[in-house]
PDB file of C-alpha atoms in Angstrom:
ATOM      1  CA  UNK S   1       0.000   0.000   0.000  1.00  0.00           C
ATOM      2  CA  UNK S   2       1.031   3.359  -0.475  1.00  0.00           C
ATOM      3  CA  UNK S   3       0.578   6.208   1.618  1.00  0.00           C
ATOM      4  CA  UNK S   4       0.136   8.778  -1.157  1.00  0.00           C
ATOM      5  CA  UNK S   5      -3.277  10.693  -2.092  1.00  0.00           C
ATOM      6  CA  UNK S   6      -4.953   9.395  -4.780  1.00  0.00           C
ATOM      7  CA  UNK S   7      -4.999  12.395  -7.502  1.00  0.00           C
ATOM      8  CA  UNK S   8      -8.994  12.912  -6.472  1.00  0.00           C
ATOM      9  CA  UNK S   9      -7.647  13.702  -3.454  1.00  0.00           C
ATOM     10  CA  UNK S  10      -4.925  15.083  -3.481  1.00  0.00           C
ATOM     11  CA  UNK S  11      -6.100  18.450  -4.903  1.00  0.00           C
ATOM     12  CA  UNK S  12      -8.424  19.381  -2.622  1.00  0.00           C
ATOM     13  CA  UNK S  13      -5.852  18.079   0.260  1.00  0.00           C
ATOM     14  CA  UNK S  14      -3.374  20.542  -0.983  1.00  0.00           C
ATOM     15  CA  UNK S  15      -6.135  23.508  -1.665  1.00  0.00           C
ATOM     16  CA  UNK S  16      -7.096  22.915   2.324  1.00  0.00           C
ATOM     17  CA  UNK S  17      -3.486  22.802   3.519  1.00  0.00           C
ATOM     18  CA  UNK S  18      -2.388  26.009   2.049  1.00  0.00           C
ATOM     19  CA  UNK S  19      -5.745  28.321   3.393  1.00  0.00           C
ATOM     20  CA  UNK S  20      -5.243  30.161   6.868  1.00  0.00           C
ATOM     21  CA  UNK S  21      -8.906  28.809   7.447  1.00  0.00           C
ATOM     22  CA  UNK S  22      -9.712  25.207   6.335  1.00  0.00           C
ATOM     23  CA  UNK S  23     -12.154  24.737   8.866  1.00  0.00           C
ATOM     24  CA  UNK S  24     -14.584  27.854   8.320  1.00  0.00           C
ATOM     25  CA  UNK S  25     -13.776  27.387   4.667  1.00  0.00           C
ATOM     26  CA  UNK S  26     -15.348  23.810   5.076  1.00  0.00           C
ATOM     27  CA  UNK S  27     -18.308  25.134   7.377  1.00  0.00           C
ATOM     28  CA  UNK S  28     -19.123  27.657   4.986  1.00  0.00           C
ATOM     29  CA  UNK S  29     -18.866  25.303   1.980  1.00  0.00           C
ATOM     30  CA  UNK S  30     -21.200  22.992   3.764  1.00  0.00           C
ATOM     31  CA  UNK S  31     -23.908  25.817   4.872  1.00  0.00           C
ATOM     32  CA  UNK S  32     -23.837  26.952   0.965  1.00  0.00           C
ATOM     33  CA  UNK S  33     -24.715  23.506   0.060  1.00  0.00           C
ATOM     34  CA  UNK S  34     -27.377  23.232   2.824  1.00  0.00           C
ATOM     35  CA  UNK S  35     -28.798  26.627   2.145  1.00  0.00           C
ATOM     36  CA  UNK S  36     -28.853  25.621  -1.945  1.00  0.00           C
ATOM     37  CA  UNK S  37     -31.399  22.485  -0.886  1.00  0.00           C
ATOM     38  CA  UNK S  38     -33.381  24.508   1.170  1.00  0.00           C
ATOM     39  CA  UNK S  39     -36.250  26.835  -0.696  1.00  0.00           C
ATOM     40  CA  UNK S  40     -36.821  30.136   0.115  1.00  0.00           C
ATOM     41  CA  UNK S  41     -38.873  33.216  -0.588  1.00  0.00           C
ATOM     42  CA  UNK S  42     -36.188  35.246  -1.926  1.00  0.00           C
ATOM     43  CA  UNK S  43     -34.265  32.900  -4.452  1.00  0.00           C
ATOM     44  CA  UNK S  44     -30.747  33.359  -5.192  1.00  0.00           C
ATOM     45  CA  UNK S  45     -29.843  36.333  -3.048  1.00  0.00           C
ATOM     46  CA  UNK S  46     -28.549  34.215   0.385  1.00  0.00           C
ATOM     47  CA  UNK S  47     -27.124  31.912  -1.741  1.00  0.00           C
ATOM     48  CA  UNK S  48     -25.171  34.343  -3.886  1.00  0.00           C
ATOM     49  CA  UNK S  49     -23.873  36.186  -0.474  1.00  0.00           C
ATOM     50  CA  UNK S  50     -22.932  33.123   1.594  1.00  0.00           C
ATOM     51  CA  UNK S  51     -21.283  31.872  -1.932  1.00  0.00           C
ATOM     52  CA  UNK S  52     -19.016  35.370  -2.061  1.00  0.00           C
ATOM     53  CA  UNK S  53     -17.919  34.726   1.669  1.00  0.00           C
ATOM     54  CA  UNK S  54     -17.036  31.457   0.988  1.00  0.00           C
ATOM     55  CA  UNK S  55     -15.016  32.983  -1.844  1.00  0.00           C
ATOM     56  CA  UNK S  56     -13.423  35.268   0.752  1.00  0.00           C
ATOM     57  CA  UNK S  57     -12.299  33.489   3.212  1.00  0.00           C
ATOM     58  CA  UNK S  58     -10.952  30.728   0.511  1.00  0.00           C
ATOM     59  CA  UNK S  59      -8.825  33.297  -1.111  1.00  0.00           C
ATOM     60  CA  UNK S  60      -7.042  33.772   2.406  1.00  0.00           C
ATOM     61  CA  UNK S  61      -3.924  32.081   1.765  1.00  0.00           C
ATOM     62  CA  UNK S  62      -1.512  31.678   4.682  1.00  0.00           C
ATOM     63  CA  UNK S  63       1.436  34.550   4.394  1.00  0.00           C
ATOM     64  CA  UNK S  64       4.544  32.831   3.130  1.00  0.00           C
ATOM     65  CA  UNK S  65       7.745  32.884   4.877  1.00  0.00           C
ATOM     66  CA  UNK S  66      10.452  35.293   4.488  1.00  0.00           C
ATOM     67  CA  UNK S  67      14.061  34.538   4.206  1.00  0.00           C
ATOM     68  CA  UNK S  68      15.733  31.590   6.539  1.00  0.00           C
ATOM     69  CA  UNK S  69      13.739  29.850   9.320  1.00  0.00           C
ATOM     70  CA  UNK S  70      14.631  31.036  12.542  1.00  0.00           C
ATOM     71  CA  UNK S  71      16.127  28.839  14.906  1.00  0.00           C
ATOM     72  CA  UNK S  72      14.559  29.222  18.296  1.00  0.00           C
ATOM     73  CA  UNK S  73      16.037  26.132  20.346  1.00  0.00           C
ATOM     74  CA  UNK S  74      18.453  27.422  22.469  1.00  0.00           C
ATOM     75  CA  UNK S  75      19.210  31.282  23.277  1.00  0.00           C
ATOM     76  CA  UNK S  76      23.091  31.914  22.781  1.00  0.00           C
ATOM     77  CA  UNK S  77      25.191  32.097  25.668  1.00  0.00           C
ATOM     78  CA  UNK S  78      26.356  35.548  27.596  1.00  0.00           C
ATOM     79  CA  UNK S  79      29.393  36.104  28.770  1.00  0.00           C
ATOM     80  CA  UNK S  80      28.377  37.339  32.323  1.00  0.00           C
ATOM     81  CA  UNK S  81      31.885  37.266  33.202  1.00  0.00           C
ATOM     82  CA  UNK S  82      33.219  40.786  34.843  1.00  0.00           C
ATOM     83  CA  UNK S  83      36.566  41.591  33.017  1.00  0.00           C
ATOM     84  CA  UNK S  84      40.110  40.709  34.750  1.00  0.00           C
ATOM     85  CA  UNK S  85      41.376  44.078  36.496  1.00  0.00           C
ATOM     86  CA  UNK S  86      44.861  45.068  34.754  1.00  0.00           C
ATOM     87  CA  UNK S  87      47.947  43.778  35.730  1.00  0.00           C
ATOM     88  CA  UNK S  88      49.712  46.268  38.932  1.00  0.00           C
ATOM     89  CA  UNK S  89      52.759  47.368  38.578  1.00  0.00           C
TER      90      UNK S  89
END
C-alpha cells in the first residue's frame, strides 16, 4: 500500500493545507450547500452572499515565509563574566 493521495484527493488536500482557514472554509462550503437544498422566498440572493464569503475566506492564503527559518532552540550564551582588572605594577 502506499501512503500517497490518490490524484482525487490530493487536490483538494493541498487547496485545504495552504488556506489560513480550512475549517470555516469547510463550514461555509457545507452551509452553501445546505442553504442551496433549502427553498426560500427570496431565491438566489442568500445563496449568492454566503457563496461570495465562501469565496473570501478561501482566497485567504496563509502569508509565506520570508528569508531563513529562525532557529529558536536554544538562546546563545552571555558572557556574564566581569573583566580581569589590569595587571599592577
Amino acid at each position: 500500500m502506499s501512503s500517497m493521495p490518490s490524484p482525487v484527493s490530493r487536490f483538494p488536500l493541498t487547496f485545504l493545507s495552504r488556506l489560513r482557514f480550512p475549517q470555516l472554509f469547510g463550514i461555509l462550503a457545507a452551509l452553501l450547500f445546505l442553504d442551496l437544498m433549502t427553498p426560500d422566498p427570496l431565491p438566489w440572493l442568500d445563496e449568492a452572499f454566503l457563496f461570495v464569503v465562501t469565496l473570501m475566506v478561501g482566497a485567504l492564503r496563509r502569508p509565506e515565509e520570508e528569508g531563513e527559518p529562525v532557529d529558536v532552540g536554544k538562546p546563545p550564551e552571555k558572557n556574564v563574566t566581569p573583566p580581569a582588572p589590569p595587571p599592577a605594577r
